[in-house]
């Protein structure tokens, strides 16, 4: 069976690794063979692949992480996203090890992403910060390690309590460390063998270009906010043109918080109707939209039914007209980092 995937990638399946490989072609529709409801693996261009959808753990509260990640793995997720900032790396690692012990998965079956926090940008702090995440996750290696943002903050220590340095007036304390120097330090982590791939998060096109100019090891991924209200098409295309995959955080538009004018597609009557056409929920339609944009969504939910629904999005395809309607929600990003607006490397003033 063939279905149309309206995106800028040509996709091909590799039976050995079940890899979905992207190449660059003009803006036309390409066809791919739909193999199953399973999540395809996307080629990172460095010998490794990343599952095309993951489970995000940003909002997983302490005490929840183990159970939620176990449920995600049982539901079929093989891509788990965490970060030092989330304070749940220990629980994420424990859940994965438990599922390995149960024989549900092998280490090589699951893709784990973590991130270097902003206070650790100085080259002298990168290795120690990574080692702490590595030890907390406690697996043989980390698949992907991202620089959480281009904006460094003042280093005050390696504890969770040191993550948000502020002056006496409550203003964020910036560091002026150039993220290019941070990247060079991150490249050494790959050479250590403890992390397989490195990448970026919240970087704009100009900042990515600076990294590419000096990179000995190129970034394979940029994790950014993408949802119907902020679809980032230009940045996605830029990343694609440089063989950089895009992970989409906040795929539902972050309905749990103030969204700065972001228009949500959740609950929209026509989106609900589109879902009914395919036997899907509005959330599943949104995730399918993001997949057809060429991103890797990492939805989060505490509800087991929703966790299962969120991964069941590879057995249908939106039409061109439906994609255009989803585009109509374009409005504002939900996470503009207001406290960091004056930072030297603030990424959101560029066009994309």
mmCIF file of C-alpha atoms in Angstrom:
data_model
loop_
_atom_site.group_PDB
_atom_site.id
_atom_site.type_symbol
_atom_site.label_atom_id
_atom_site.label_comp_id
_atom_site.label_asym_id
_atom_site.label_seq_id
_atom_site.Cartn_x
_atom_site.Cartn_y
_atom_site.Cartn_z
ATOM 1 C CA UNK A 1 0.000 0.000 0.000
ATOM 2 C CA UNK A 2 1.272 3.454 -0.882
ATOM 3 C CA UNK A 3 0.301 6.720 0.744
ATOM 4 C CA UNK A 4 1.389 10.263 -0.062
ATOM 5 C CA UNK A 5 3.681 12.025 2.400
ATOM 6 C CA UNK A 6 3.580 15.730 1.664
ATOM 7 C CA UNK A 7 7.037 16.874 2.667
ATOM 8 C CA UNK A 8 10.397 17.789 1.211
ATOM 9 C CA UNK A 9 12.051 14.454 1.871
ATOM 10 C CA UNK A 10 12.331 11.501 -0.384
ATOM 11 C CA UNK A 11 11.952 8.564 1.926
ATOM 12 C CA UNK A 12 13.165 5.038 1.476
ATOM 13 C CA UNK A 13 13.004 2.010 3.709
ATOM 14 C CA UNK A 14 16.070 -0.016 4.573
ATOM 15 C CA UNK A 15 15.109 -3.484 5.665
ATOM 16 C CA UNK A 16 18.275 -4.101 7.662
ATOM 17 C CA UNK A 17 17.821 -1.127 9.957
ATOM 18 C CA UNK A 18 14.204 -0.191 9.159
ATOM 19 C CA UNK A 19 15.606 3.258 8.447
ATOM 20 C CA UNK A 20 13.680 6.077 6.861
ATOM 21 C CA UNK A 21 16.275 8.001 4.884
ATOM 22 C CA UNK A 22 15.804 11.638 3.902
ATOM 23 C CA UNK A 23 17.209 13.223 0.762
ATOM 24 C CA UNK A 24 16.728 16.642 -0.769
ATOM 25 C CA UNK A 25 14.370 17.203 -3.682
ATOM 26 C CA UNK A 26 12.128 20.008 -4.933
ATOM 27 C CA UNK A 27 8.811 20.649 -3.200
ATOM 28 C CA UNK A 28 6.756 17.791 -4.557
ATOM 29 C CA UNK A 29 4.963 14.831 -3.043
ATOM 30 C CA UNK A 30 6.865 11.576 -2.741
ATOM 31 C CA UNK A 31 5.495 8.145 -2.019
ATOM 32 C CA UNK A 32 6.696 5.713 0.545
ATOM 33 C CA UNK A 33 5.711 2.194 1.376
ATOM 34 C CA UNK A 34 3.702 2.024 4.565
ATOM 35 C CA UNK A 35 5.139 -0.975 6.347
ATOM 36 C CA UNK A 36 3.056 -1.018 9.559
ATOM 37 C CA UNK A 37 1.874 1.142 12.402
ATOM 38 C CA UNK A 38 5.419 0.971 13.727
ATOM 39 C CA UNK A 39 7.544 4.080 14.094
ATOM 40 C CA UNK A 40 10.123 4.415 11.293
ATOM 41 C CA UNK A 41 13.777 5.091 12.034
ATOM 42 C CA UNK A 42 15.287 8.189 10.458
ATOM 43 C CA UNK A 43 18.861 8.233 9.216
ATOM 44 C CA UNK A 44 21.072 10.684 11.124
ATOM 45 C CA UNK A 45 23.737 10.560 8.442
ATOM 46 C CA UNK A 46 26.471 9.305 10.768
ATOM 47 C CA UNK A 47 25.728 5.598 10.834
ATOM 48 C CA UNK A 48 22.970 5.877 13.432
ATOM 49 C CA UNK A 49 19.217 6.304 13.262
ATOM 50 C CA UNK A 50 16.600 7.993 15.432
ATOM 51 C CA UNK A 51 12.987 6.826 15.833
ATOM 52 C CA UNK A 52 10.571 9.169 14.079
ATOM 53 C CA UNK A 53 8.523 9.828 17.220
ATOM 54 C CA UNK A 54 9.477 9.854 20.877
ATOM 55 C CA UNK A 55 8.200 10.237 24.404
ATOM 56 C CA UNK A 56 8.993 13.606 25.971
ATOM 57 C CA UNK A 57 9.563 13.747 29.734
ATOM 58 C CA UNK A 58 9.810 17.508 30.328
ATOM 59 C CA UNK A 59 6.761 17.676 32.606
ATOM 60 C CA UNK A 60 7.255 14.323 34.325
ATOM 61 C CA UNK A 61 7.351 15.134 38.030
ATOM 62 C CA UNK A 62 9.764 13.396 40.368
ATOM 63 C CA UNK A 63 8.223 10.091 41.330
ATOM 64 C CA UNK A 64 6.325 9.783 38.041
ATOM 65 C CA UNK A 65 9.156 9.173 35.619
ATOM 66 C CA UNK A 66 9.752 5.469 36.157
ATOM 67 C CA UNK A 67 6.128 4.461 35.707
ATOM 68 C CA UNK A 68 5.531 6.783 32.747
ATOM 69 C CA UNK A 69 8.616 5.706 30.820
ATOM 70 C CA UNK A 70 7.791 2.046 31.452
ATOM 71 C CA UNK A 71 4.289 2.623 30.078
ATOM 72 C CA UNK A 72 5.738 4.396 27.064
ATOM 73 C CA UNK A 73 8.092 1.509 26.333
ATOM 74 C CA UNK A 74 5.257 -0.993 26.732
ATOM 75 C CA UNK A 75 3.222 1.077 24.262
ATOM 76 C CA UNK A 76 6.011 0.784 21.690
ATOM 77 C CA UNK A 77 8.082 3.940 22.176
ATOM 78 C CA UNK A 78 11.769 3.419 21.492
ATOM 79 C CA UNK A 79 12.833 7.064 21.769
ATOM 80 C CA UNK A 80 12.922 8.752 25.183
ATOM 81 C CA UNK A 81 13.792 12.436 25.569
ATOM 82 C CA UNK A 82 15.145 13.826 28.839
ATOM 83 C CA UNK A 83 17.516 16.559 30.067
ATOM 84 C CA UNK A 84 19.432 17.639 33.146
ATOM 85 C CA UNK A 85 16.923 20.487 33.466
ATOM 86 C CA UNK A 86 14.029 18.050 33.872
ATOM 87 C CA UNK A 87 15.543 16.480 37.007
ATOM 88 C CA UNK A 88 14.350 13.031 35.949
ATOM 89 C CA UNK A 89 17.371 11.424 34.296
ATOM 90 C CA UNK A 90 17.718 8.930 37.164
ATOM 91 C CA UNK A 91 14.129 7.769 36.753
ATOM 92 C CA UNK A 92 14.363 7.597 32.968
ATOM 93 C CA UNK A 93 17.438 5.400 33.215
ATOM 94 C CA UNK A 94 15.905 3.196 35.891
ATOM 95 C CA UNK A 95 12.793 2.595 33.783
ATOM 96 C CA UNK A 96 14.836 1.672 30.718
ATOM 97 C CA UNK A 97 17.071 -0.686 32.702
ATOM 98 C CA UNK A 98 13.986 -2.343 34.199
ATOM 99 C CA UNK A 99 12.550 -3.000 30.749
ATOM 100 C CA UNK A 100 15.896 -4.373 29.608
ATOM 101 C CA UNK A 101 15.947 -6.702 32.632
ATOM 102 C CA UNK A 102 12.399 -7.836 31.831
ATOM 103 C CA UNK A 103 13.490 -8.733 28.313
ATOM 104 C CA UNK A 104 11.083 -6.245 26.735
ATOM 105 C CA UNK A 105 13.896 -4.358 25.007
ATOM 106 C CA UNK A 106 17.638 -4.485 24.516
ATOM 107 C CA UNK A 107 19.798 -1.422 25.018
ATOM 108 C CA UNK A 108 20.226 -1.005 21.280
ATOM 109 C CA UNK A 109 16.447 -0.923 20.814
ATOM 110 C CA UNK A 110 15.912 2.353 22.657
ATOM 111 C CA UNK A 111 17.182 5.816 21.700
ATOM 112 C CA UNK A 112 17.945 8.147 24.613
ATOM 113 C CA UNK A 113 18.397 11.906 24.270
ATOM 114 C CA UNK A 114 19.656 14.216 27.004
ATOM 115 C CA UNK A 115 20.839 17.824 27.039
ATOM 116 C CA UNK A 116 23.614 20.087 28.296
ATOM 117 C CA UNK A 117 22.098 22.797 30.467
ATOM 118 C CA UNK A 118 22.818 26.503 29.915
ATOM 119 C CA UNK A 119 24.980 26.952 33.017
ATOM 120 C CA UNK A 120 27.496 24.405 31.719
ATOM 121 C CA UNK A 121 28.517 26.122 28.468
ATOM 122 C CA UNK A 122 32.111 26.851 29.452
ATOM 123 C CA UNK A 123 34.445 24.277 27.940
ATOM 124 C CA UNK A 124 35.761 23.449 31.409
ATOM 125 C CA UNK A 125 32.282 22.398 32.562
ATOM 126 C CA UNK A 126 30.972 20.406 29.592
ATOM 127 C CA UNK A 127 32.640 17.074 30.361
ATOM 128 C CA UNK A 128 31.664 17.097 34.041
ATOM 129 C CA UNK A 129 28.076 18.111 33.266
ATOM 130 C CA UNK A 130 27.791 15.332 30.715
ATOM 131 C CA UNK A 131 29.311 12.798 33.096
ATOM 132 C CA UNK A 132 26.701 13.633 35.717
ATOM 133 C CA UNK A 133 23.885 13.040 33.235
ATOM 134 C CA UNK A 134 25.611 9.900 31.985
ATOM 135 C CA UNK A 135 25.935 8.523 35.518
ATOM 136 C CA UNK A 136 22.335 9.334 36.405
ATOM 137 C CA UNK A 137 20.934 7.696 33.278
ATOM 138 C CA UNK A 138 23.333 4.797 33.897
ATOM 139 C CA UNK A 139 23.312 3.122 30.509
ATOM 140 C CA UNK A 140 26.269 2.058 28.378
ATOM 141 C CA UNK A 141 25.994 5.170 26.207
ATOM 142 C CA UNK A 142 23.714 8.095 25.426
ATOM 143 C CA UNK A 143 22.434 8.173 21.866
ATOM 144 C CA UNK A 144 22.079 11.935 21.434
ATOM 145 C CA UNK A 145 23.321 14.840 23.558
ATOM 146 C CA UNK A 146 22.040 18.308 22.719
ATOM 147 C CA UNK A 147 23.130 21.807 23.692
ATOM 148 C CA UNK A 148 19.868 22.890 25.331
ATOM 149 C CA UNK A 149 20.114 26.427 23.949
ATOM 150 C CA UNK A 150 22.712 28.822 22.523
ATOM 151 C CA UNK A 151 22.364 31.029 25.614
ATOM 152 C CA UNK A 152 24.843 30.417 28.394
ATOM 153 C CA UNK A 153 24.058 31.268 32.009
ATOM 154 C CA UNK A 154 26.465 31.983 34.840
ATOM 155 C CA UNK A 155 27.948 28.819 36.319
ATOM 156 C CA UNK A 156 27.313 28.475 40.045
ATOM 157 C CA UNK A 157 27.742 24.740 40.490
ATOM 158 C CA UNK A 158 26.516 21.390 39.225
ATOM 159 C CA UNK A 159 23.472 20.948 41.454
ATOM 160 C CA UNK A 160 19.855 21.341 40.368
ATOM 161 C CA UNK A 161 19.596 24.334 42.691
ATOM 162 C CA UNK A 162 22.237 26.117 40.594
ATOM 163 C CA UNK A 163 20.356 25.926 37.287
ATOM 164 C CA UNK A 164 18.647 29.345 37.360
ATOM 165 C CA UNK A 165 21.260 31.897 38.512
ATOM 166 C CA UNK A 166 19.755 35.302 39.311
ATOM 167 C CA UNK A 167 20.886 38.618 40.737
ATOM 168 C CA UNK A 168 19.343 40.274 43.792
ATOM 169 C CA UNK A 169 16.570 41.719 41.614
ATOM 170 C CA UNK A 170 15.619 38.338 40.184
ATOM 171 C CA UNK A 171 17.190 38.876 36.765
ATOM 172 C CA UNK A 172 18.884 35.968 35.013
ATOM 173 C CA UNK A 173 22.675 36.064 35.181
ATOM 174 C CA UNK A 174 24.110 35.530 31.708
ATOM 175 C CA UNK A 175 27.481 34.170 30.695
ATOM 176 C CA UNK A 176 29.151 35.383 27.515
ATOM 177 C CA UNK A 177 30.561 31.984 26.562
ATOM 178 C CA UNK A 178 30.337 31.523 22.805
ATOM 179 C CA UNK A 179 28.275 28.442 21.963
ATOM 180 C CA UNK A 180 30.860 27.656 19.276
ATOM 181 C CA UNK A 181 33.367 26.941 22.048
ATOM 182 C CA UNK A 182 30.765 24.845 23.835
ATOM 183 C CA UNK A 183 30.290 22.825 20.666
ATOM 184 C CA UNK A 184 33.998 22.111 20.363
ATOM 185 C CA UNK A 185 33.939 20.720 23.896
ATOM 186 C CA UNK A 186 30.901 18.591 23.062
ATOM 187 C CA UNK A 187 32.732 17.040 20.124
ATOM 188 C CA UNK A 188 35.169 15.512 22.612
ATOM 189 C CA UNK A 189 32.268 13.642 24.207
ATOM 190 C CA UNK A 190 31.655 11.759 20.958
ATOM 191 C CA UNK A 191 35.313 10.839 20.792
ATOM 192 C CA UNK A 192 35.029 9.415 24.325
ATOM 193 C CA UNK A 193 32.509 6.850 23.096
ATOM 194 C CA UNK A 194 29.968 7.703 25.790
ATOM 195 C CA UNK A 195 27.664 9.542 23.394
ATOM 196 C CA UNK A 196 27.007 8.578 19.790
ATOM 197 C CA UNK A 197 25.648 11.802 18.320
ATOM 198 C CA UNK A 198 25.464 15.462 19.292
ATOM 199 C CA UNK A 199 23.111 18.225 18.310
ATOM 200 C CA UNK A 200 21.437 21.502 19.159
ATOM 201 C CA UNK A 201 18.217 22.835 20.626
ATOM 202 C CA UNK A 202 16.527 26.221 20.218
ATOM 203 C CA UNK A 203 19.116 27.351 17.637
ATOM 204 C CA UNK A 204 18.198 29.620 14.731
ATOM 205 C CA UNK A 205 19.555 29.284 11.186
ATOM 206 C CA UNK A 206 22.332 31.849 11.659
ATOM 207 C CA UNK A 207 23.561 30.135 14.799
ATOM 208 C CA UNK A 208 23.465 26.723 13.152
ATOM 209 C CA UNK A 209 25.525 28.127 10.281
ATOM 210 C CA UNK A 210 28.199 29.298 12.722
ATOM 211 C CA UNK A 211 28.373 25.796 14.187
ATOM 212 C CA UNK A 212 28.621 24.202 10.744
ATOM 213 C CA UNK A 213 31.510 26.500 9.813
ATOM 214 C CA UNK A 214 33.712 25.147 12.616
ATOM 215 C CA UNK A 215 32.309 21.692 13.295
ATOM 216 C CA UNK A 216 34.577 18.696 13.099
ATOM 217 C CA UNK A 217 31.542 16.631 14.094
ATOM 218 C CA UNK A 218 28.393 18.152 12.640
ATOM 219 C CA UNK A 219 25.109 18.423 14.543
ATOM 220 C CA UNK A 220 22.622 15.750 13.538
ATOM 221 C CA UNK A 221 19.557 17.263 15.198
ATOM 222 C CA UNK A 222 17.995 20.574 16.229
ATOM 223 C CA UNK A 223 15.220 20.273 18.814
ATOM 224 C CA UNK A 224 12.834 23.210 18.535
ATOM 225 C CA UNK A 225 9.264 24.157 19.299
ATOM 226 C CA UNK A 226 6.983 23.037 16.478
ATOM 227 C CA UNK A 227 3.191 22.882 16.586
ATOM 228 C CA UNK A 228 0.341 24.028 14.324
ATOM 229 C CA UNK A 229 0.497 27.494 15.890
ATOM 230 C CA UNK A 230 4.254 27.753 15.252
ATOM 231 C CA UNK A 231 5.187 25.462 12.400
ATOM 232 C CA UNK A 232 8.773 26.675 11.799
ATOM 233 C CA UNK A 233 8.668 25.687 8.131
ATOM 234 C CA UNK A 234 11.605 27.866 7.125
ATOM 235 C CA UNK A 235 13.842 26.574 9.902
ATOM 236 C CA UNK A 236 12.814 22.984 9.210
ATOM 237 C CA UNK A 237 13.723 23.439 5.549
ATOM 238 C CA UNK A 238 17.044 25.039 6.484
ATOM 239 C CA UNK A 239 17.898 22.125 8.760
ATOM 240 C CA UNK A 240 16.840 19.635 6.121
ATOM 241 C CA UNK A 241 19.086 21.306 3.554
ATOM 242 C CA UNK A 242 22.018 20.662 5.897
ATOM 243 C CA UNK A 243 21.050 17.070 6.736
ATOM 244 C CA UNK A 244 19.994 18.044 10.256
ATOM 245 C CA UNK A 245 16.920 16.293 11.600
ATOM 246 C CA UNK A 246 14.362 18.309 13.577
ATOM 247 C CA UNK A 247 12.748 17.171 16.813
ATOM 248 C CA UNK A 248 9.501 18.950 17.690
ATOM 249 C CA UNK A 249 8.883 19.773 21.340
ATOM 250 C CA UNK A 250 5.599 21.292 22.483
ATOM 251 C CA UNK A 251 3.744 19.551 19.632
ATOM 252 C CA UNK A 252 0.293 20.298 21.029
ATOM 253 C CA UNK A 253 1.046 23.983 21.591
ATOM 254 C CA UNK A 254 1.666 23.589 25.337
ATOM 255 C CA UNK A 255 -1.965 24.041 26.449
ATOM 256 C CA UNK A 256 -0.900 23.770 30.106
ATOM 257 C CA UNK A 257 0.598 27.271 30.161
ATOM 258 C CA UNK A 258 0.242 30.808 28.791
ATOM 259 C CA UNK A 259 0.966 30.614 25.077
ATOM 260 C CA UNK A 260 1.662 34.232 24.046
ATOM 261 C CA UNK A 261 -1.012 34.202 21.335
ATOM 262 C CA UNK A 262 -0.280 30.749 19.952
ATOM 263 C CA UNK A 263 -3.388 29.373 18.230
ATOM 264 C CA UNK A 264 -4.081 25.817 19.290
ATOM 265 C CA UNK A 265 -5.523 23.198 16.973
ATOM 266 C CA UNK A 266 -6.718 21.089 19.895
ATOM 267 C CA UNK A 267 -10.487 21.065 20.041
ATOM 268 C CA UNK A 268 -10.859 22.848 16.712
ATOM 269 C CA UNK A 269 -14.074 21.608 15.027
ATOM 270 C CA UNK A 270 -12.498 20.961 11.649
ATOM 271 C CA UNK A 271 -9.481 19.209 13.182
ATOM 272 C CA UNK A 272 -11.910 17.018 15.111
ATOM 273 C CA UNK A 273 -13.727 16.268 11.842
ATOM 274 C CA UNK A 274 -10.454 15.361 10.143
ATOM 275 C CA UNK A 275 -9.771 13.004 13.022
ATOM 276 C CA UNK A 276 -13.170 11.357 12.670
ATOM 277 C CA UNK A 277 -12.457 10.747 8.992
ATOM 278 C CA UNK A 278 -9.427 8.633 9.922
ATOM 279 C CA UNK A 279 -10.691 7.273 13.232
ATOM 280 C CA UNK A 280 -8.207 9.456 15.110
ATOM 281 C CA UNK A 281 -8.253 12.135 17.810
ATOM 282 C CA UNK A 282 -7.402 15.792 17.274
ATOM 283 C CA UNK A 283 -4.074 15.171 19.001
ATOM 284 C CA UNK A 284 -3.245 12.382 16.576
ATOM 285 C CA UNK A 285 -4.069 14.652 13.641
ATOM 286 C CA UNK A 286 -1.671 17.257 15.052
ATOM 287 C CA UNK A 287 1.121 14.711 15.427
ATOM 288 C CA UNK A 288 0.535 13.460 11.898
ATOM 289 C CA UNK A 289 0.762 17.040 10.640
ATOM 290 C CA UNK A 290 4.128 17.477 12.349
ATOM 291 C CA UNK A 291 5.409 14.206 10.926
ATOM 292 C CA UNK A 292 4.411 15.285 7.428
ATOM 293 C CA UNK A 293 6.216 18.590 7.997
ATOM 294 C CA UNK A 294 9.323 16.458 8.414
ATOM 295 C CA UNK A 295 9.767 16.617 12.191
ATOM 296 C CA UNK A 296 10.138 14.082 14.980
ATOM 297 C CA UNK A 297 7.466 14.897 17.580
ATOM 298 C CA UNK A 298 8.073 14.090 21.256
ATOM 299 C CA UNK A 299 4.632 14.320 22.888
ATOM 300 C CA UNK A 300 4.213 13.927 26.647
ATOM 301 C CA UNK A 301 1.232 12.579 28.536
ATOM 302 C CA UNK A 302 0.580 10.997 31.918
ATOM 303 C CA UNK A 303 -2.508 9.176 30.641
ATOM 304 C CA UNK A 304 -1.890 5.654 29.420
ATOM 305 C CA UNK A 305 -4.584 5.867 26.739
ATOM 306 C CA UNK A 306 -3.099 9.113 25.402
ATOM 307 C CA UNK A 307 0.401 7.646 25.477
ATOM 308 C CA UNK A 308 -0.833 4.813 23.261
ATOM 309 C CA UNK A 309 -2.768 7.134 20.970
ATOM 310 C CA UNK A 310 0.208 9.411 20.424
ATOM 311 C CA UNK A 311 2.302 6.666 18.862
ATOM 312 C CA UNK A 312 -0.538 5.364 16.686
ATOM 313 C CA UNK A 313 -0.091 7.932 13.923
ATOM 314 C CA UNK A 314 1.702 6.022 11.175
ATOM 315 C CA UNK A 315 -1.280 4.320 9.541
ATOM 316 C CA UNK A 316 -2.858 7.356 7.888
ATOM 317 C CA UNK A 317 -1.814 10.434 5.942
ATOM 318 C CA UNK A 318 -3.295 13.925 5.726
ATOM 319 C CA UNK A 319 -4.248 15.297 2.321
ATOM 320 C CA UNK A 320 -2.722 18.467 0.893
ATOM 321 C CA UNK A 321 -5.915 20.349 1.737
ATOM 322 C CA UNK A 322 -5.839 19.089 5.321
ATOM 323 C CA UNK A 323 -2.183 20.063 5.653
ATOM 324 C CA UNK A 324 -3.018 23.551 4.401
ATOM 325 C CA UNK A 325 -5.749 23.880 6.990
ATOM 326 C CA UNK A 326 -3.328 22.853 9.735
ATOM 327 C CA UNK A 327 -0.961 25.539 8.422
ATOM 328 C CA UNK A 328 -3.668 28.141 9.066
ATOM 329 C CA UNK A 329 -3.053 28.070 12.825
ATOM 330 C CA UNK A 330 0.369 29.697 12.349
ATOM 331 C CA UNK A 331 0.625 32.543 14.883
ATOM 332 C CA UNK A 332 3.214 32.765 17.701
ATOM 333 C CA UNK A 333 5.674 30.546 19.533
ATOM 334 C CA UNK A 334 4.592 29.432 23.010
ATOM 335 C CA UNK A 335 8.057 29.550 24.586
ATOM 336 C CA UNK A 336 9.859 32.821 23.737
ATOM 337 C CA UNK A 337 12.118 32.767 26.842
ATOM 338 C CA UNK A 338 11.227 36.318 28.020
ATOM 339 C CA UNK A 339 13.802 36.389 30.866
ATOM 340 C CA UNK A 340 16.569 35.768 28.319
ATOM 341 C CA UNK A 341 15.436 38.323 25.734
ATOM 342 C CA UNK A 342 18.511 40.524 26.281
ATOM 343 C CA UNK A 343 20.999 37.674 26.006
ATOM 344 C CA UNK A 344 23.785 38.145 23.471
ATOM 345 C CA UNK A 345 22.822 34.864 21.810
ATOM 346 C CA UNK A 346 19.028 35.115 22.106
ATOM 347 C CA UNK A 347 17.859 33.002 19.143
ATOM 348 C CA UNK A 348 14.369 34.265 18.419
ATOM 349 C CA UNK A 349 15.012 37.697 16.910
ATOM 350 C CA UNK A 350 16.185 36.160 13.636
ATOM 351 C CA UNK A 351 13.584 35.457 10.955
ATOM 352 C CA UNK A 352 14.125 31.720 11.422
#
